[in-house]
Coordinates of C-alpha atoms in Angstrom, one line a residue:
M1 CA 49.8 92.6 112.6
S2 CA 48.5 94.9 109.9
D3 CA 46.9 98.3 109.3
V4 CA 43.4 97.0 109.5
P5 CA 41.0 98.6 111.9
P6 CA 39.2 96.5 114.4
A7 CA 35.8 94.7 113.5
G8 CA 55.4 107.9 85.1
G9 CA 53.1 109.1 82.4
S10 CA 49.8 109.3 80.7
Q11 CA 48.4 106.4 78.7
P12 CA 48.0 106.5 74.9
M13 CA 44.7 107.7 73.5
S14 CA 43.2 106.0 70.5
E15 CA 42.1 108.0 67.5
P16 CA 38.4 108.8 67.0
T17 CA 36.4 106.7 64.6
A18 CA 33.3 107.6 62.7
A19 CA 31.4 104.4 63.7
R20 CA 30.7 103.3 67.2
E21 CA 33.0 100.5 68.4
P22 CA 31.4 97.2 69.3
R23 CA 31.1 96.5 73.1
R24 CA 33.6 93.7 73.2
G25 CA 36.0 95.7 71.1
R26 CA 36.0 98.5 73.6
E27 CA 36.7 96.1 76.5
A28 CA 39.5 94.5 74.5
R29 CA 41.1 97.8 73.8
R30 CA 40.7 98.8 77.5
S31 CA 42.5 95.6 78.6
A32 CA 45.1 96.0 75.9
R33 CA 45.9 99.5 77.1
A34 CA 46.4 98.3 80.6
K35 CA 48.6 95.4 79.4
A36 CA 50.8 97.6 77.3
A37 CA 51.3 100.1 80.0
S38 CA 52.3 97.4 82.5
L39 CA 55.6 96.8 80.7
S40 CA 57.3 99.4 82.7
I41 CA 56.3 102.7 84.3
P42 CA 58.8 103.9 86.9
Y43 CA 57.9 105.1 90.4
I44 CA 56.9 108.8 90.7
R45 CA 59.5 111.5 90.9
R46 CA 57.4 114.5 92.1
N47 CA 57.7 117.8 90.4
I48 CA 55.0 119.7 92.3
P49 CA 55.2 121.8 95.5
L50 CA 54.6 120.1 98.8
T51 CA 51.4 121.0 100.7
E52 CA 52.3 122.1 104.2
V53 CA 49.8 123.0 106.9
L54 CA 52.0 123.7 109.9
S55 CA 54.3 126.7 110.4
A56 CA 57.8 126.2 111.8
E57 CA 56.4 127.4 115.1
G58 CA 53.6 124.8 115.0
L59 CA 56.1 122.0 114.2
E60 CA 58.3 123.1 117.1
I61 CA 55.3 122.9 119.5
I62 CA 54.5 119.3 118.4
E63 CA 58.1 118.3 118.6
R64 CA 58.4 119.8 122.1
N65 CA 55.2 118.1 123.2
A66 CA 56.5 114.7 121.8
D67 CA 59.7 115.1 123.8
T68 CA 57.7 115.9 126.9
L69 CA 55.5 112.8 126.3
L70 CA 58.5 110.6 126.0
Q71 CA 60.1 112.1 129.1
E72 CA 57.2 112.2 131.4
V73 CA 54.9 109.4 130.3
G74 CA 57.2 107.2 128.3
I75 CA 56.6 104.2 126.0
E76 CA 56.0 100.6 127.1
F77 CA 58.2 97.9 125.4
R78 CA 56.3 94.8 126.5
D79 CA 57.7 91.3 126.9
F80 CA 61.0 92.1 125.1
P81 CA 63.9 92.4 127.6
R82 CA 66.5 93.0 124.9
A83 CA 64.8 96.3 124.0
L84 CA 64.8 97.4 127.7
D85 CA 68.5 96.5 127.9
L86 CA 69.3 98.5 124.8
F87 CA 67.4 101.6 126.0
R88 CA 68.9 101.4 129.5
A89 CA 72.4 101.3 128.1
A90 CA 71.6 104.3 125.9
G91 CA 70.7 106.4 128.9
C92 CA 66.9 105.9 129.2
D93 CA 65.0 105.6 132.5
V94 CA 63.6 102.1 132.5
Q95 CA 61.1 101.1 135.1
G96 CA 59.5 97.7 134.5
V97 CA 58.5 97.8 130.8
R98 CA 58.1 101.6 130.8
V99 CA 60.9 103.5 129.0
R100 CA 61.3 107.2 129.5
F101 CA 63.6 109.2 127.3
P102 CA 65.6 112.2 128.5
R103 CA 64.6 115.2 126.4
G104 CA 66.2 115.0 122.9
L105 CA 67.6 111.5 123.3
A106 CA 65.1 109.7 121.1
R107 CA 65.6 112.1 118.2
A108 CA 69.4 111.8 118.6
L109 CA 69.2 108.0 118.4
C110 CA 67.1 108.3 115.2
A111 CA 69.8 110.4 113.5
T112 CA 71.6 107.3 112.0
A113 CA 68.6 106.3 110.0
P114 CA 69.2 107.0 106.3
S115 CA 67.1 109.7 104.6
R116 CA 66.6 107.5 101.5
Y117 CA 67.4 104.0 100.3
V118 CA 66.9 101.7 97.3
Q119 CA 64.8 98.6 97.6
H120 CA 66.0 96.1 95.1
A121 CA 63.6 93.9 93.1
R122 CA 64.7 90.7 91.4
N123 CA 64.2 92.6 88.1
P124 CA 66.6 95.6 88.6
E125 CA 64.4 97.7 86.3
R126 CA 61.8 97.5 89.0
N127 CA 64.0 98.8 91.8
V128 CA 62.5 101.7 93.8
V129 CA 63.8 104.6 95.7
I130 CA 62.2 105.2 99.1
G131 CA 62.7 108.8 100.2
G132 CA 63.5 112.2 98.6
D133 CA 61.1 113.2 95.8
A134 CA 60.1 109.6 95.1
T135 CA 56.5 108.2 95.6
V136 CA 56.1 104.5 95.5
F137 CA 52.6 102.9 95.3
A138 CA 52.0 99.5 96.9
P139 CA 48.6 97.6 97.1
N140 CA 46.2 96.7 99.9
Y141 CA 47.5 95.0 103.0
G142 CA 46.1 92.8 105.7
S143 CA 42.5 92.1 104.8
P144 CA 40.9 88.8 106.0
F145 CA 38.1 89.1 103.5
V146 CA 37.9 89.6 99.7
H147 CA 35.0 90.8 97.5
D148 CA 34.0 90.7 93.9
L149 CA 30.8 91.3 92.1
D150 CA 30.4 87.7 91.1
R151 CA 30.9 85.9 94.5
G152 CA 30.4 88.7 97.0
R153 CA 32.3 88.9 100.4
R154 CA 34.1 85.9 101.6
Y155 CA 37.3 84.8 103.4
G156 CA 40.5 85.2 101.4
T157 CA 42.4 82.2 100.0
I158 CA 45.8 81.6 98.6
E159 CA 44.3 81.8 95.2
D160 CA 43.0 85.3 95.9
F161 CA 46.4 86.2 97.2
Q162 CA 48.1 85.0 94.1
N163 CA 45.5 86.8 91.9
F164 CA 46.2 90.1 93.7
V165 CA 50.0 89.6 93.2
R166 CA 49.3 89.1 89.5
L167 CA 47.1 92.2 89.3
A168 CA 49.7 94.3 91.1
Y169 CA 52.3 93.0 88.7
M170 CA 50.0 93.8 85.7
S171 CA 49.0 97.2 87.1
P172 CA 51.2 99.8 85.3
F173 CA 50.9 102.4 88.1
I174 CA 51.7 100.1 91.1
H175 CA 55.5 100.0 91.7
H176 CA 55.7 97.5 94.6
S177 CA 54.1 94.1 95.1
G178 CA 53.3 94.8 98.7
G179 CA 52.9 92.3 101.5
T180 CA 49.8 90.6 102.9
L181 CA 47.5 91.6 100.1
C182 CA 44.8 89.5 101.7
E183 CA 44.9 86.8 104.4
P184 CA 44.9 83.3 102.8
V185 CA 42.8 81.7 105.6
D186 CA 42.7 78.4 103.8
L187 CA 46.4 77.9 104.9
P188 CA 47.6 77.2 108.5
V189 CA 48.6 80.5 110.2
N190 CA 52.1 79.3 111.0
K191 CA 52.8 78.3 107.4
R192 CA 50.9 80.8 105.2
H193 CA 53.7 83.4 105.3
L194 CA 55.9 81.0 103.3
E195 CA 53.4 80.7 100.5
M196 CA 52.7 84.5 100.6
V197 CA 56.3 85.4 100.2
Y198 CA 56.8 82.8 97.5
A199 CA 53.8 84.2 95.6
H200 CA 55.5 87.6 95.4
V201 CA 58.7 85.9 94.2
K202 CA 57.0 83.6 91.7
Y203 CA 54.3 85.8 90.2
S204 CA 55.9 89.2 90.2
D205 CA 59.3 90.7 89.7
K206 CA 58.5 93.9 91.7
P207 CA 59.9 94.6 95.2
F208 CA 57.9 93.1 98.1
M209 CA 57.5 92.9 101.8
G210 CA 58.3 90.2 104.4
S211 CA 56.3 88.6 107.2
V212 CA 56.1 90.3 110.6
T213 CA 53.7 88.1 112.5
K214 CA 56.5 86.4 114.4
P215 CA 60.3 86.9 114.5
E216 CA 60.9 83.4 113.0
R217 CA 58.6 84.3 110.1
A218 CA 60.7 87.4 109.5
E219 CA 63.7 85.2 109.5
D220 CA 62.1 82.9 106.9
S221 CA 61.4 86.0 104.7
V222 CA 65.1 87.0 104.9
R223 CA 66.2 83.5 104.1
I224 CA 64.0 83.3 101.0
C225 CA 65.5 86.5 99.8
E226 CA 69.0 85.1 100.4
L227 CA 68.1 82.2 98.1
L228 CA 66.6 84.6 95.6
F229 CA 69.2 87.4 95.6
G230 CA 72.2 85.7 97.2
A231 CA 73.2 86.0 100.8
A232 CA 76.0 88.5 100.1
F233 CA 73.7 90.8 98.1
V234 CA 71.1 90.8 100.9
R235 CA 73.8 91.5 103.5
D236 CA 74.8 94.7 101.6
N237 CA 71.5 95.8 100.1
T238 CA 67.8 96.3 101.1
V239 CA 65.5 93.8 99.4
L240 CA 62.6 94.0 102.0
T241 CA 60.5 96.9 103.3
S242 CA 58.2 95.6 106.0
L243 CA 55.4 97.0 108.1
I244 CA 56.0 97.3 111.9
N245 CA 52.9 98.6 113.7
A246 CA 52.9 100.2 117.1
N247 CA 50.2 99.0 119.5
S248 CA 48.9 102.5 120.0
P249 CA 48.6 104.3 122.4
L250 CA 52.3 104.2 123.5
V251 CA 53.0 100.5 123.4
W252 CA 55.4 98.4 121.4
D253 CA 54.7 94.7 121.8
S254 CA 57.1 91.7 121.5
T255 CA 55.7 90.5 118.1
M256 CA 56.5 93.7 116.3
L257 CA 59.7 94.3 118.2
G258 CA 60.9 90.8 117.4
A259 CA 60.2 91.2 113.7
A260 CA 61.8 94.7 113.7
E261 CA 64.9 93.3 115.3
V262 CA 65.3 90.6 112.7
Y263 CA 64.9 93.1 109.8
A264 CA 67.1 95.8 111.3
R265 CA 69.8 93.3 112.1
A266 CA 69.7 92.1 108.5
N267 CA 69.8 95.7 107.1
Q268 CA 66.3 95.4 105.8
A269 CA 63.8 98.3 106.0
C270 CA 61.1 98.7 108.7
I271 CA 58.1 101.0 108.3
I272 CA 57.7 102.1 111.9
T273 CA 53.9 102.9 112.0
P274 CA 51.6 104.1 114.8
F275 CA 48.2 102.8 113.9
I276 CA 45.8 105.4 115.1
L277 CA 42.1 106.1 115.0
S278 CA 41.9 109.5 116.5
G279 CA 39.5 109.7 119.5
A280 CA 40.1 106.0 120.3
M281 CA 43.8 105.5 120.1
S282 CA 44.9 109.1 120.4
P283 CA 43.4 112.4 121.5
V284 CA 40.6 113.7 119.3
T285 CA 42.7 116.7 118.1
V286 CA 45.1 116.7 115.1
A287 CA 47.9 118.3 117.1
G288 CA 47.5 115.8 119.9
T289 CA 47.5 112.9 117.5
L290 CA 50.6 114.2 115.7
T291 CA 52.4 114.5 119.1
Q292 CA 51.7 110.8 119.7
V293 CA 52.6 109.8 116.2
L294 CA 56.0 111.5 116.5
A295 CA 56.7 110.0 120.0
E296 CA 55.8 106.5 118.9
V297 CA 57.8 106.7 115.7
M298 CA 60.9 108.1 117.4
A299 CA 60.8 105.3 120.0
G300 CA 60.4 102.6 117.4
T301 CA 63.1 104.1 115.2
A302 CA 65.4 104.5 118.1
F303 CA 65.1 100.7 118.8
C304 CA 65.9 99.8 115.2
Q305 CA 69.0 102.1 115.3
L306 CA 70.2 100.6 118.6
V307 CA 69.9 97.2 117.0
R308 CA 71.9 98.3 114.0
P309 CA 72.8 101.9 113.4
G310 CA 72.1 102.9 109.8
A311 CA 69.4 100.3 109.2
P312 CA 66.7 101.8 106.9
V313 CA 63.6 103.0 108.6
V314 CA 60.5 104.7 107.2
F315 CA 58.6 107.2 109.3
G316 CA 55.1 105.7 109.1
T317 CA 51.7 106.7 110.2
F318 CA 48.2 105.4 109.7
V319 CA 45.8 108.0 111.0
S320 CA 42.1 108.3 110.5
T321 CA 39.1 109.2 112.6
I322 CA 36.1 107.6 114.1
S323 CA 32.4 108.3 114.3
M324 CA 31.8 109.8 117.7
Q325 CA 28.3 108.3 117.6
S326 CA 29.2 104.7 116.8
G327 CA 32.9 104.4 117.3
A328 CA 33.3 103.0 113.7
P329 CA 36.3 104.1 111.6
T330 CA 35.8 106.9 109.1
F331 CA 38.0 107.7 106.2
G332 CA 38.5 110.6 103.8
T333 CA 37.8 113.1 106.6
P334 CA 39.4 116.6 106.6
E335 CA 41.0 115.9 110.0
A336 CA 42.8 112.8 108.5
S337 CA 44.0 115.0 105.6
L338 CA 45.5 117.5 108.1
A339 CA 47.2 114.7 109.9
I340 CA 48.7 113.4 106.7
F341 CA 50.1 116.8 105.8
G342 CA 51.4 117.4 109.3
A343 CA 53.0 114.0 109.7
A344 CA 54.8 114.4 106.4
Q345 CA 56.3 117.7 107.6
L346 CA 57.5 116.0 110.8
A347 CA 59.1 113.2 108.9
R348 CA 61.0 115.7 106.7
R349 CA 62.3 117.4 109.8
M350 CA 63.4 114.0 111.0
N351 CA 65.2 113.5 107.6
M352 CA 63.4 110.2 107.2
P353 CA 61.3 108.7 104.3
F354 CA 57.6 108.9 105.0
R355 CA 54.7 106.5 104.6
T356 CA 51.0 107.2 105.0
G357 CA 47.7 107.3 103.2
G358 CA 46.4 105.2 100.3
S359 CA 43.0 104.7 98.8
L360 CA 41.1 104.3 102.0
C361 CA 37.3 104.0 102.5
A362 CA 34.7 102.5 104.8
S363 CA 32.3 101.5 102.1
K364 CA 31.3 97.9 101.8
I365 CA 31.1 97.9 98.0
P366 CA 32.9 99.8 95.2
D367 CA 30.4 102.6 95.1
A368 CA 30.3 106.4 95.2
Q369 CA 31.3 106.4 98.9
A370 CA 34.3 104.2 98.2
A371 CA 35.3 106.6 95.4
Y372 CA 35.1 109.9 97.2
E373 CA 36.6 108.7 100.5
S374 CA 39.5 107.1 98.6
A375 CA 40.0 110.2 96.5
Q376 CA 40.0 112.4 99.7
T377 CA 42.8 110.1 101.1
L378 CA 44.8 109.6 98.0
L379 CA 45.1 113.2 96.9
P380 CA 46.4 114.5 100.2
T381 CA 48.8 111.5 100.3
V382 CA 50.4 112.6 97.0
L383 CA 50.3 116.3 97.8
A384 CA 52.0 115.7 101.2
G385 CA 55.0 114.2 99.5
T386 CA 54.5 110.7 100.8
N387 CA 57.4 108.3 99.8
F388 CA 55.8 104.9 100.4
V389 CA 52.0 104.5 99.9
L390 CA 50.6 101.3 101.3
H391 CA 46.9 100.4 100.6
A392 CA 47.1 102.3 97.3
A393 CA 44.7 99.9 95.6
G394 CA 42.0 97.4 96.7
W395 CA 41.2 98.6 100.2
M396 CA 37.5 98.5 101.2
E397 CA 35.4 98.2 104.3
G398 CA 37.9 99.9 106.5
G399 CA 40.6 97.5 105.4
L400 CA 38.6 94.4 106.3
T401 CA 38.1 93.5 102.7
A402 CA 40.3 93.5 99.6
S403 CA 38.1 94.2 96.5
Y404 CA 38.9 93.0 93.0
E405 CA 36.8 95.8 91.4
K406 CA 38.1 98.5 93.7
F407 CA 41.7 97.3 92.9
A408 CA 41.0 98.1 89.2
L409 CA 39.3 101.4 90.0
D410 CA 42.1 102.5 92.3
F411 CA 45.0 101.7 90.1
D412 CA 43.3 103.7 87.4
Q413 CA 43.4 106.7 89.7
L414 CA 47.0 106.0 90.6
G415 CA 47.7 106.7 86.9
A416 CA 46.1 110.1 87.2
M417 CA 48.4 110.8 90.2
H418 CA 51.4 110.0 88.0
V419 CA 50.4 112.8 85.6
L420 CA 49.5 115.3 88.4
A421 CA 52.9 114.7 90.1
K422 CA 54.8 115.6 86.9
G423 CA 53.6 119.1 87.2
V424 CA 53.3 121.7 84.4
D425 CA 55.3 121.1 81.3
L426 CA 57.1 124.4 80.5
S427 CA 59.2 123.1 77.6
D428 CA 58.7 124.8 74.2
N429 CA 56.2 122.1 73.3
G430 CA 54.4 122.5 76.7
Q431 CA 54.1 126.3 76.2
G432 CA 52.0 125.6 73.1
M433 CA 53.0 128.9 71.3
E434 CA 53.3 127.0 68.0
A435 CA 49.6 126.1 68.4
F436 CA 48.6 129.7 68.6
R437 CA 50.5 130.4 65.4
Q438 CA 48.7 127.5 63.7
V439 CA 45.1 128.5 64.6
E440 CA 43.4 131.7 63.5
P441 CA 41.2 133.6 66.0
G442 CA 37.8 132.0 66.1
G443 CA 39.2 128.7 64.8
H444 CA 39.7 125.5 66.8
F445 CA 42.7 123.5 67.9
L446 CA 41.5 119.9 67.3
G447 CA 43.1 119.5 63.9
C448 CA 46.1 121.7 64.2
P449 CA 49.6 120.1 63.8
H450 CA 50.5 120.8 67.5
T451 CA 47.4 118.9 68.7
Q452 CA 48.1 116.1 66.3
A453 CA 51.7 115.8 67.4
N454 CA 50.6 115.6 71.1
F455 CA 47.4 113.6 70.5
E456 CA 48.5 110.3 72.2
T457 CA 50.0 111.8 75.3
A458 CA 48.1 115.1 75.9
F459 CA 45.7 113.9 78.5
Y460 CA 45.4 110.9 80.9
R461 CA 42.9 108.5 79.7
S462 CA 41.0 106.4 82.3
N463 CA 40.7 102.7 81.7
V464 CA 37.4 102.4 83.5
A465 CA 35.6 105.8 83.0
D466 CA 32.8 106.1 80.4
N467 CA 32.8 109.4 78.6
N468 CA 30.5 108.5 75.7
S469 CA 27.1 109.7 75.0
V470 CA 24.2 108.3 77.0
E471 CA 22.9 106.6 73.9
Q472 CA 26.2 104.8 73.3
W473 CA 26.5 103.9 77.0
Q474 CA 23.0 102.4 76.9
E475 CA 23.8 100.5 73.7
E476 CA 26.8 99.0 75.4
G477 CA 24.9 97.7 78.4
A478 CA 24.5 100.8 80.6
K479 CA 27.4 99.5 82.8
D480 CA 28.5 101.3 85.9
A481 CA 32.1 101.8 86.9
A482 CA 32.2 98.7 89.1
T483 CA 30.9 96.5 86.3
R484 CA 33.5 97.9 83.9
A485 CA 36.2 97.3 86.5
N486 CA 35.0 93.7 86.9
A487 CA 35.7 93.1 83.2
L488 CA 39.0 94.9 83.4
W489 CA 40.5 92.8 86.2
K490 CA 39.3 89.6 84.6
G491 CA 40.9 90.6 81.4
M492 CA 44.1 91.4 83.1
L493 CA 44.2 88.0 84.8
A494 CA 43.4 86.3 81.5
D495 CA 46.3 88.2 79.9
Y496 CA 48.8 87.6 82.7
E497 CA 52.1 86.0 81.9
A498 CA 54.5 85.3 84.8
P499 CA 57.9 86.9 84.7
S500 CA 60.7 84.5 84.2
L501 CA 62.4 83.1 87.3
D502 CA 65.7 81.2 87.4
P503 CA 64.6 77.5 87.8
A504 CA 67.5 76.8 90.2
K505 CA 66.5 79.6 92.5
D506 CA 62.8 78.5 92.3
E507 CA 63.7 75.0 93.2
A508 CA 65.9 76.1 96.1
I509 CA 63.2 78.3 97.5
R510 CA 60.5 75.6 97.2
A511 CA 62.8 73.1 98.9
F512 CA 63.4 75.5 101.8
I513 CA 59.6 76.2 102.1
E514 CA 58.7 72.5 102.1
E515 CA 61.4 71.8 104.7
R516 CA 60.1 74.6 106.9
K517 CA 56.5 73.4 106.6
A518 CA 57.5 69.8 107.4
S519 CA 59.4 70.9 110.5
M520 CA 56.2 72.0 112.4
P521 CA 52.6 70.9 112.8
D522 CA 49.8 73.1 111.5
A523 CA 48.9 75.8 114.0
T524 CA 46.3 78.5 114.3
Y525 CA 48.6 81.1 115.8

């Protein structure tokens, strides 16, 4: 199950030259900048104020309503008797598969979830903190289709999946390899998770996510990590952060509960996420939607804590809106932004890490609609103080498609978010008083020593934007942003070099995968 609706620093600047640079030279320099920056840029540590839209009174109203919802209506935990037994023993009213929580009990059960945790990567330099003032970007998740300008829209393959892992590894501003970057539909459903997890292990050294489509696939993910990190290390540390979606409204199903149980029992992190398109899966109002989000998150988190108190859990939400005329999902809307801000406040009051947002759009191609809808989602995501950002790059067509060009366009914008989140530099150099002493009134600052000393790091430089004159742009082929992004991702894949992996671990993981694949016939479920 995935969030797919139904059908560090600035980059260096190069010095100005008198002559115009040849077209291929510019593309080579653009690719080189991306490659150089990919060496290591840590996750974001925010240094800007949080944007909050709800007063303390407003938050208390939503919290009170969520408790009422859990007490009077309840949540269904379907086809999973162990969950019902746990809740009954904890003091809940269980009737059939419906679980009703006495007021305050769900929040009390959630209290053992940690406020932050470290997810370890096989390269310790790539470890990330989930929680606090940290923001971690992870790429697209769950798309059955892929798109690029050369071949158009098509079903995803394992080759596409591996390419997206490579691009996420090469992308300097993506901190996490993610999970199901696209669905490799050329592989059997019951076996593809093995090759997907292996691709994250083999082609990247960033942290990654495990499979959630069946409990045994979650078990396979944990086992692969035990071979990679060592069983003792996995027992004592978090090496997987995986997505557990509610079946909104007010249902947790056996598939998600089974995967959550596996990960919680193994001390691995679950992102407990209501998937909501307001007006279809929740009330049309922001406050009503937030009430449902909080109720579903508390119920799912409580289950994880009953399985293993202290297991890491992320307060997740995926909230957007629909067209009231057609029922189609819409993205980048002001109501969705308000829900992002409000849910982040609720998560902080739960003392839990928070996940939401990304670079979301409904556009079918990487065009202006894709850009502005993604920007209207990404900026609130960062300003809300989101800790884990799934779908940060590549999401298109409401999540049905993973786009190569949009991947490159998005990670370029993620770089800008790194700079924004650092806030205003108030050091002696940042105050710039020396520059005022160096430039006479009526002069200019371009050639002064302060400007020259800060030339390379003064401003974020996009890898895909064209800021040249119209004449130079025409001379270089009059390319639009998507065409430039096409060249960028191709250059990144051409430059890709796999991070080293211990041959003995690689061999052990491959042996396990082949053994598991041989143990079952191909299946489509």
